[in-house]
PDB file of C-alpha atoms in Angstrom:
ATOM      1  CA  MET A   1     127.670  83.986  62.986  1.00 45.00           C
ATOM      2  CA  PRO A   2     123.965  85.121  63.893  1.00 49.00           C
ATOM      3  CA  LEU A   3     123.543  86.540  67.402  1.00 44.00           C
ATOM      4  CA  PRO A   4     121.340  84.607  70.055  1.00 45.00           C
ATOM      5  CA  PRO A   5     118.035  85.858  70.597  1.00 47.00           C
ATOM      6  CA  PRO A   6     117.875  88.673  73.642  1.00 44.00           C
ATOM      7  CA  THR A   7     115.665  86.390  75.829  1.00 40.00           C
ATOM      8  CA  LEU A   8     118.594  83.796  75.693  1.00 35.00           C
ATOM      9  CA  CYS A   9     121.133  86.418  76.319  1.00 36.00           C
ATOM     10  CA  ARG A  10     119.314  87.794  79.425  1.00 39.00           C
ATOM     11  CA  SER A  11     118.843  84.397  80.581  1.00 35.00           C
ATOM     12  CA  LEU A  12     122.599  83.381  80.334  1.00 32.00           C
ATOM     13  CA  ALA A  13     123.282  86.814  81.893  1.00 35.00           C
ATOM     14  CA  MET A  14     121.022  86.002  84.986  1.00 38.00           C
ATOM     15  CA  PHE A  15     122.447  82.198  85.093  1.00 34.00           C
ATOM     16  CA  TRP A  16     126.318  83.650  85.222  1.00 32.00           C
ATOM     17  CA  SER A  17     125.301  86.491  87.789  1.00 38.00           C
ATOM     18  CA  ALA A  18     123.430  83.856  89.902  1.00 38.00           C
ATOM     19  CA  ALA A  19     126.612  81.698  89.582  1.00 32.00           C
ATOM     20  CA  LEU A  20     129.038  84.295  90.627  1.00 33.00           C
ATOM     21  CA  VAL A  21     126.952  85.362  93.227  1.00 41.00           C
ATOM     22  CA  ALA A  22     126.192  82.057  94.925  1.00 41.00           C
ATOM     23  CA  CYS A  23     130.061  81.205  94.515  1.00 38.00           C
ATOM     24  CA  GLY A  24     131.363  84.315  96.314  1.00 42.00           C
ATOM     25  CA  GLY A  25     132.899  85.723  93.374  1.00 43.00           C
ATOM     26  CA  VAL A  26     130.584  88.852  93.445  1.00 47.00           C
ATOM     27  CA  GLN A  27     130.612  90.795  97.072  1.00 48.00           C
ATOM     28  CA  ALA A  28     128.176  93.761  96.609  1.00 60.00           C
ATOM     29  CA  ALA A  29     128.411  96.270  99.481  1.00 71.00           C
ATOM     30  CA  PRO A  30     125.226  96.163 101.781  1.00 78.00           C
ATOM     31  CA  LEU A  31     123.015  98.931 101.207  1.00 84.00           C
ATOM     32  CA  VAL A  32     123.489 101.757 103.739  1.00 88.00           C
ATOM     33  CA  ALA A  33     122.497 105.705 104.269  1.00 89.00           C
ATOM     34  CA  GLY A  34     123.857 107.680 101.707  1.00 87.00           C
ATOM     35  CA  ALA A  35     124.353 104.772  98.882  1.00 88.00           C
ATOM     36  CA  GLN A  36     122.529 105.126  95.850  1.00 88.00           C
ATOM     37  CA  LEU A  37     119.791 102.645  95.345  1.00 86.00           C
ATOM     38  CA  PRO A  38     120.404 100.845  92.206  1.00 84.00           C
ATOM     39  CA  ALA A  39     117.780 101.333  89.334  1.00 83.00           C
ATOM     40  CA  LEU A  40     115.653  98.221  89.285  1.00 83.00           C
ATOM     41  CA  THR A  41     112.596  97.626  86.876  1.00 87.00           C
ATOM     42  CA  LEU A  42     110.691  94.645  88.243  1.00 88.00           C
ATOM     43  CA  GLU A  43     107.256  93.225  87.171  1.00 86.00           C
ATOM     44  CA  ASP A  44     104.271  92.982  89.379  1.00 89.00           C
ATOM     45  CA  ALA A  45     101.726  89.922  89.640  1.00 88.00           C
ATOM     46  CA  HIS A  46     100.100  91.484  86.433  1.00 90.00           C
ATOM     47  CA  GLY A  47     103.238  91.321  84.458  1.00 89.00           C
ATOM     48  CA  ARG A  48     103.441  95.132  84.623  1.00 91.00           C
ATOM     49  CA  PRO A  49     106.610  97.014  85.145  1.00 92.00           C
ATOM     50  CA  VAL A  50     107.276  98.749  88.177  1.00 89.00           C
ATOM     51  CA  ALA A  51     110.647 100.961  88.661  1.00 88.00           C
ATOM     52  CA  THR A  52     112.739 102.410  91.192  1.00 86.00           C
ATOM     53  CA  GLY A  53     113.043 105.738  89.362  1.00 86.00           C
ATOM     54  CA  PRO A  54     113.940 109.069  90.579  1.00 87.00           C
ATOM     55  CA  ASP A  55     110.668 109.784  91.599  1.00 89.00           C
ATOM     56  CA  VAL A  56     110.559 107.178  94.227  1.00 92.00           C
ATOM     57  CA  ARG A  57     110.597 108.136  97.609  1.00 92.00           C
ATOM     58  CA  CYS A  58     110.163 104.803  99.881  1.00 92.00           C
ATOM     59  CA  VAL A  59     110.802 101.566  99.131  1.00 93.00           C
ATOM     60  CA  LEU A  60     109.262  98.889 101.112  1.00 94.00           C
ATOM     61  CA  PHE A  61     111.036  95.658 100.784  1.00 93.00           C
ATOM     62  CA  ALA A  62     109.460  92.196 102.174  1.00 92.00           C
ATOM     63  CA  ALA A  63     111.823  89.466 102.185  1.00 90.00           C
ATOM     64  CA  SER A  64     109.667  86.806 103.952  1.00 90.00           C
ATOM     65  CA  MET A  65     106.248  85.938 103.705  1.00 90.00           C
ATOM     66  CA  ALA A  66     105.459  87.192 107.315  1.00 93.00           C
ATOM     67  CA  GLY A  67     106.865  90.488 105.994  1.00 93.00           C
ATOM     68  CA  SER A  68     104.452  90.272 103.178  1.00 92.00           C
ATOM     69  CA  ASP A  69     101.695  89.406 105.438  1.00 93.00           C
ATOM     70  CA  LEU A  70     102.389  92.634 107.528  1.00 95.00           C
ATOM     71  CA  VAL A  71     102.643  94.983 104.293  1.00 94.00           C
ATOM     72  CA  ASP A  72      99.210  93.138 102.742  1.00 92.00           C
ATOM     73  CA  GLY A  73      97.579  93.743 105.762  1.00 91.00           C
ATOM     74  CA  VAL A  74      98.524  97.501 106.498  1.00 92.00           C
ATOM     75  CA  LEU A  75      98.004  98.386 102.643  1.00 92.00           C
ATOM     76  CA  THR A  76      94.720  96.899 102.235  1.00 90.00           C
ATOM     77  CA  THR A  77      93.512  99.018 105.253  1.00 88.00           C
ATOM     78  CA  GLU A  78      94.769 102.297 104.011  1.00 86.00           C
ATOM     79  CA  PRO A  79      92.940 104.383 101.723  1.00 83.00           C
ATOM     80  CA  ALA A  80      93.236 103.800  97.898  1.00 83.00           C
ATOM     81  CA  GLY A  81      96.498 105.148  96.529  1.00 87.00           C
ATOM     82  CA  VAL A  82      98.556 105.431  99.847  1.00 89.00           C
ATOM     83  CA  LEU A  83     101.525 104.047  97.697  1.00 91.00           C
ATOM     84  CA  THR A  84     101.250 106.752  95.346  1.00 91.00           C
ATOM     85  CA  ARG A  85     100.809 109.423  97.925  1.00 90.00           C
ATOM     86  CA  VAL A  86     104.042 108.342  99.636  1.00 91.00           C
ATOM     87  CA  GLN A  87     105.987 107.885  96.238  1.00 92.00           C
ATOM     88  CA  GLY A  88     106.341 104.607  97.259  1.00 92.00           C
ATOM     89  CA  VAL A  89     107.167 101.027  95.723  1.00 93.00           C
ATOM     90  CA  TYR A  90     106.463  97.728  97.697  1.00 92.00           C
ATOM     91  CA  ALA A  91     108.388  94.936  96.686  1.00 92.00           C
ATOM     92  CA  ALA A  92     108.391  91.112  97.787  1.00 90.00           C
ATOM     93  CA  ASP A  93     111.013  88.441  97.476  1.00 88.00           C
ATOM     94  CA  ILE A  94     109.868  85.557  96.122  1.00 87.00           C
ATOM     95  CA  SER A  95     112.994  84.213  94.915  1.00 82.00           C
ATOM     96  CA  ARG A  96     113.366  81.208  97.025  1.00 81.00           C
ATOM     97  CA  MET A  97     109.629  80.438  96.870  1.00 83.00           C
ATOM     98  CA  PRO A  98     108.591  76.782  94.800  1.00 80.00           C
ATOM     99  CA  ALA A  99     107.760  77.885  91.403  1.00 82.00           C
ATOM    100  CA  LEU A 100     104.492  75.696  91.546  1.00 81.00           C
ATOM    101  CA  ILE A 101     103.779  77.587  94.501  1.00 82.00           C
ATOM    102  CA  SER A 102     104.530  81.203  93.326  1.00 75.00           C
ATOM    103  CA  ARG A 103     102.273  80.349  89.867  1.00 82.00           C
ATOM    104  CA  LEU A 104      99.328  78.741  91.367  1.00 80.00           C
ATOM    105  CA  VAL A 105      98.806  80.110  94.647  1.00 79.00           C
ATOM    106  CA  ALA A 106     100.771  83.365  95.721  1.00 84.00           C
ATOM    107  CA  VAL A 107     100.927  85.313  92.415  1.00 84.00           C
ATOM    108  CA  PRO A 108      97.363  84.908  91.543  1.00 82.00           C
ATOM    109  CA  ARG A 109      96.359  86.199  95.080  1.00 89.00           C
ATOM    110  CA  MET A 110      98.498  89.217  94.679  1.00 85.00           C
ATOM    111  CA  ARG A 111      96.612  89.971  91.579  1.00 88.00           C
ATOM    112  CA  GLU A 112      93.620  90.767  93.799  1.00 88.00           C
ATOM    113  CA  LEU A 113      94.983  93.234  96.000  1.00 87.00           C
ATOM    114  CA  PRO A 114      94.559  96.758  95.455  1.00 89.00           C
ATOM    115  CA  PHE A 115      97.993  97.719  95.152  1.00 90.00           C
ATOM    116  CA  ALA A 116     100.908  97.076  92.867  1.00 89.00           C
ATOM    117  CA  VAL A 117     103.376  94.169  94.424  1.00 89.00           C
ATOM    118  CA  ALA A 118     106.916  94.313  92.694  1.00 90.00           C
ATOM    119  CA  LEU A 119     108.128  90.692  92.479  1.00 88.00           C
ATOM    120  CA  VAL A 120     111.577  89.705  93.230  1.00 86.00           C
ATOM    121  CA  ARG A 121     111.783  86.521  91.171  1.00 78.00           C
ATOM    122  CA  VAL A 122     115.419  85.507  90.553  1.00 73.00           C
ATOM    123  CA  ASP A 123     118.324  86.005  92.820  1.00 54.00           C
ATOM    124  CA  ALA A 124     120.267  87.011  90.199  1.00 40.00           C
ATOM    125  CA  VAL A 125     117.936  90.147  89.384  1.00 46.00           C
ATOM    126  CA  ALA A 126     117.673  90.623  93.158  1.00 45.00           C
ATOM    127  CA  ALA A 127     121.457  91.490  93.343  1.00 47.00           C
ATOM    128  CA  ALA A 128     120.459  94.912  95.246  1.00 51.00           C
ATOM    129  CA  PRO A 129     117.808  93.425  97.481  1.00 53.00           C
ATOM    130  CA  ALA A 130     120.062  90.880  98.496  1.00 53.00           C
ATOM    131  CA  ASP A 131     122.057  93.221  99.843  1.00 80.00           C
ATOM    132  CA  VAL A 132     119.018  95.279 101.740  1.00 83.00           C
ATOM    133  CA  PRO A 133     118.992  94.871 105.654  1.00 86.00           C
ATOM    134  CA  ARG A 134     116.299  92.301 106.806  1.00 87.00           C
ATOM    135  CA  GLU A 135     114.933  90.717 109.712  1.00 89.00           C
ATOM    136  CA  ALA A 136     112.792  87.685 109.685  1.00 86.00           C
ATOM    137  CA  GLY A 137     109.188  88.691 110.122  1.00 90.00           C
ATOM    138  CA  ALA A 138     109.648  92.225 109.562  1.00 94.00           C
ATOM    139  CA  VAL A 139     109.525  94.770 106.701  1.00 95.00           C
ATOM    140  CA  THR A 140     112.616  97.020 105.389  1.00 94.00           C
ATOM    141  CA  LEU A 141     111.790 100.465 104.650  1.00 94.00           C
ATOM    142  CA  ILE A 142     114.018 102.576 102.637  1.00 93.00           C
ATOM    143  CA  ASN A 143     113.497 106.216 102.642  1.00 93.00           C
ATOM    144  CA  LEU A 144     115.198 107.970  99.401  1.00 92.00           C
ATOM    145  CA  ASP A 145     116.093 111.090  98.432  1.00 89.00           C
ATOM    146  CA  GLY A 146     116.298 112.550  94.886  1.00 80.00           C
ATOM    147  CA  ASP A 147     118.128 110.318  92.606  1.00 81.00           C
ATOM    148  CA  ARG A 148     117.506 107.276  94.574  1.00 86.00           C
ATOM    149  CA  LEU A 149     119.819 108.138  97.507  1.00 89.00           C
ATOM    150  CA  VAL A 150     119.428 106.425 100.472  1.00 92.00           C
ATOM    151  CA  ARG A 151     118.087 108.757 103.377  1.00 92.00           C
ATOM    152  CA  ASP A 152     117.936 105.885 105.688  1.00 91.00           C
ATOM    153  CA  ILE A 153     116.702 102.480 106.352  1.00 93.00           C
ATOM    154  CA  GLN A 154     114.548 101.296 109.114  1.00 93.00           C
ATOM    155  CA  ILE A 155     113.158  97.737 109.853  1.00 94.00           C
ATOM    156  CA  VAL A 156     109.458  97.660 110.662  1.00 94.00           C
ATOM    157  CA  ARG A 157     108.149  94.932 112.900  1.00 94.00           C
ATOM    158  CA  ASP A 158     104.475  95.789 113.333  1.00 92.00           C
ATOM    159  CA  ALA A 159     101.218  97.240 111.737  1.00 92.00           C
ATOM    160  CA  THR A 160     101.179 100.045 114.054  1.00 90.00           C
ATOM    161  CA  ALA A 161     104.722 101.115 113.320  1.00 92.00           C
ATOM    162  CA  LEU A 162     104.291 100.835 109.339  1.00 93.00           C
ATOM    163  CA  ARG A 163     100.976 103.077 109.354  1.00 90.00           C
ATOM    164  CA  ALA A 164     102.879 105.642 111.278  1.00 89.00           C
ATOM    165  CA  ALA A 165     105.780 105.497 109.025  1.00 87.00           C
ATOM    166  CA  LEU A 166     103.167 105.616 105.893  1.00 86.00           C
ATOM    167  CA  GLY A 167     101.305 108.394 107.140  1.00 80.00           C
ATOM    168  CA  SER A 168     104.189 110.965 107.999  1.00 43.00           C
ATOM    169  CA  ALA A 169     106.499 112.603 105.282  1.00 37.00           C
ATOM    170  CA  PRO A 170     109.460 112.102 105.710  1.00 36.00           C
ATOM    171  CA  VAL A 171     108.765 108.763 107.051  1.00 38.00           C
ATOM    172  CA  SER A 172     109.664 109.027 110.903  1.00 38.00           C
ATOM    173  CA  LEU A 173     110.914 106.521 113.459  1.00 39.00           C
ATOM    174  CA  GLU A 174     107.988 104.899 115.793  1.00 43.00           C
ATOM    175  CA  ALA A 175     108.006 102.177 118.355  1.00 41.00           C
ATOM    176  CA  GLY A 176     108.494  98.737 116.383  1.00 46.00           C
ATOM    177  CA  VAL A 177     110.657 100.778 114.044  1.00 47.00           C
ATOM    178  CA  GLN A 178     114.673 100.611 114.219  1.00 46.00           C
ATOM    179  CA  ALA A 179     116.794 102.517 111.968  1.00 48.00           C
ATOM    180  CA  SER A 180     119.982 100.753 110.927  1.00 46.00           C
ATOM    181  CA  PRO A 181     123.141 102.988 111.673  1.00 43.00           C
ATOM    182  CA  THR A 182     124.324 105.761 109.775  1.00 41.00           C
ATOM    183  CA  ARG A 183     127.602 107.046 109.261  1.00 39.00           C
ATOM    184  CA  SER A 184     127.247 109.850 111.470  1.00 38.00           C
ATOM    185  CA  ASP A 185     125.660 107.383 114.188  1.00 40.00           C
ATOM    186  CA  ASP A 186     129.072 105.159 113.693  1.00 40.00           C
ATOM    187  CA  GLU A 187     130.958 108.704 114.052  1.00 41.00           C
ATOM    188  CA  ASN A 188     129.356 109.907 117.538  1.00 39.00           C
ATOM    189  CA  ARG A 189     129.970 106.400 118.968  1.00 39.00           C
ATOM    190  CA  GLY A 190     133.572 106.805 118.504  1.00 44.00           C
ATOM    191  CA  GLN A 191     133.649 110.224 120.207  1.00 39.00           C
TER     192      GLN A 191
END
């Protein structure tokens, strides 16, 4: 019996992954400091691959339109190549956006941006981003050490804080930024 085409296999895998996640059959642990960010390869608005390889040191994750607007506003005013300079990747979750809106409005607008936006299009593919801490209207900034090891996760709420974070290496906490607790913070509270 011949095997189904690879695209059909990927589609079926994504469907079953989404079904398991939706039914609560798969419970992934939330992303925390010390964990390893899964290797992801997403497509940008031009259909080119964007990967979280071992050289990536920071991931900006926008889970909402307001978060995307915040990142877009900052990155368009920064000097060209800011994501390259900070060894960063910007990912926007558009999985809940109606397909017609994403196809006719959002993705064409993203093609006009002077930087790449990795698109999280399907919840099954977004299994790792689904477990990233997030806040409405804010951006999640994930700082990585070598081999995608999470150094810290920060919630960035305003343009000033995002500009400050992108201007320093390693990214530091500023006004408008809240770090998620790390294991050492939790241990210190217990003492």
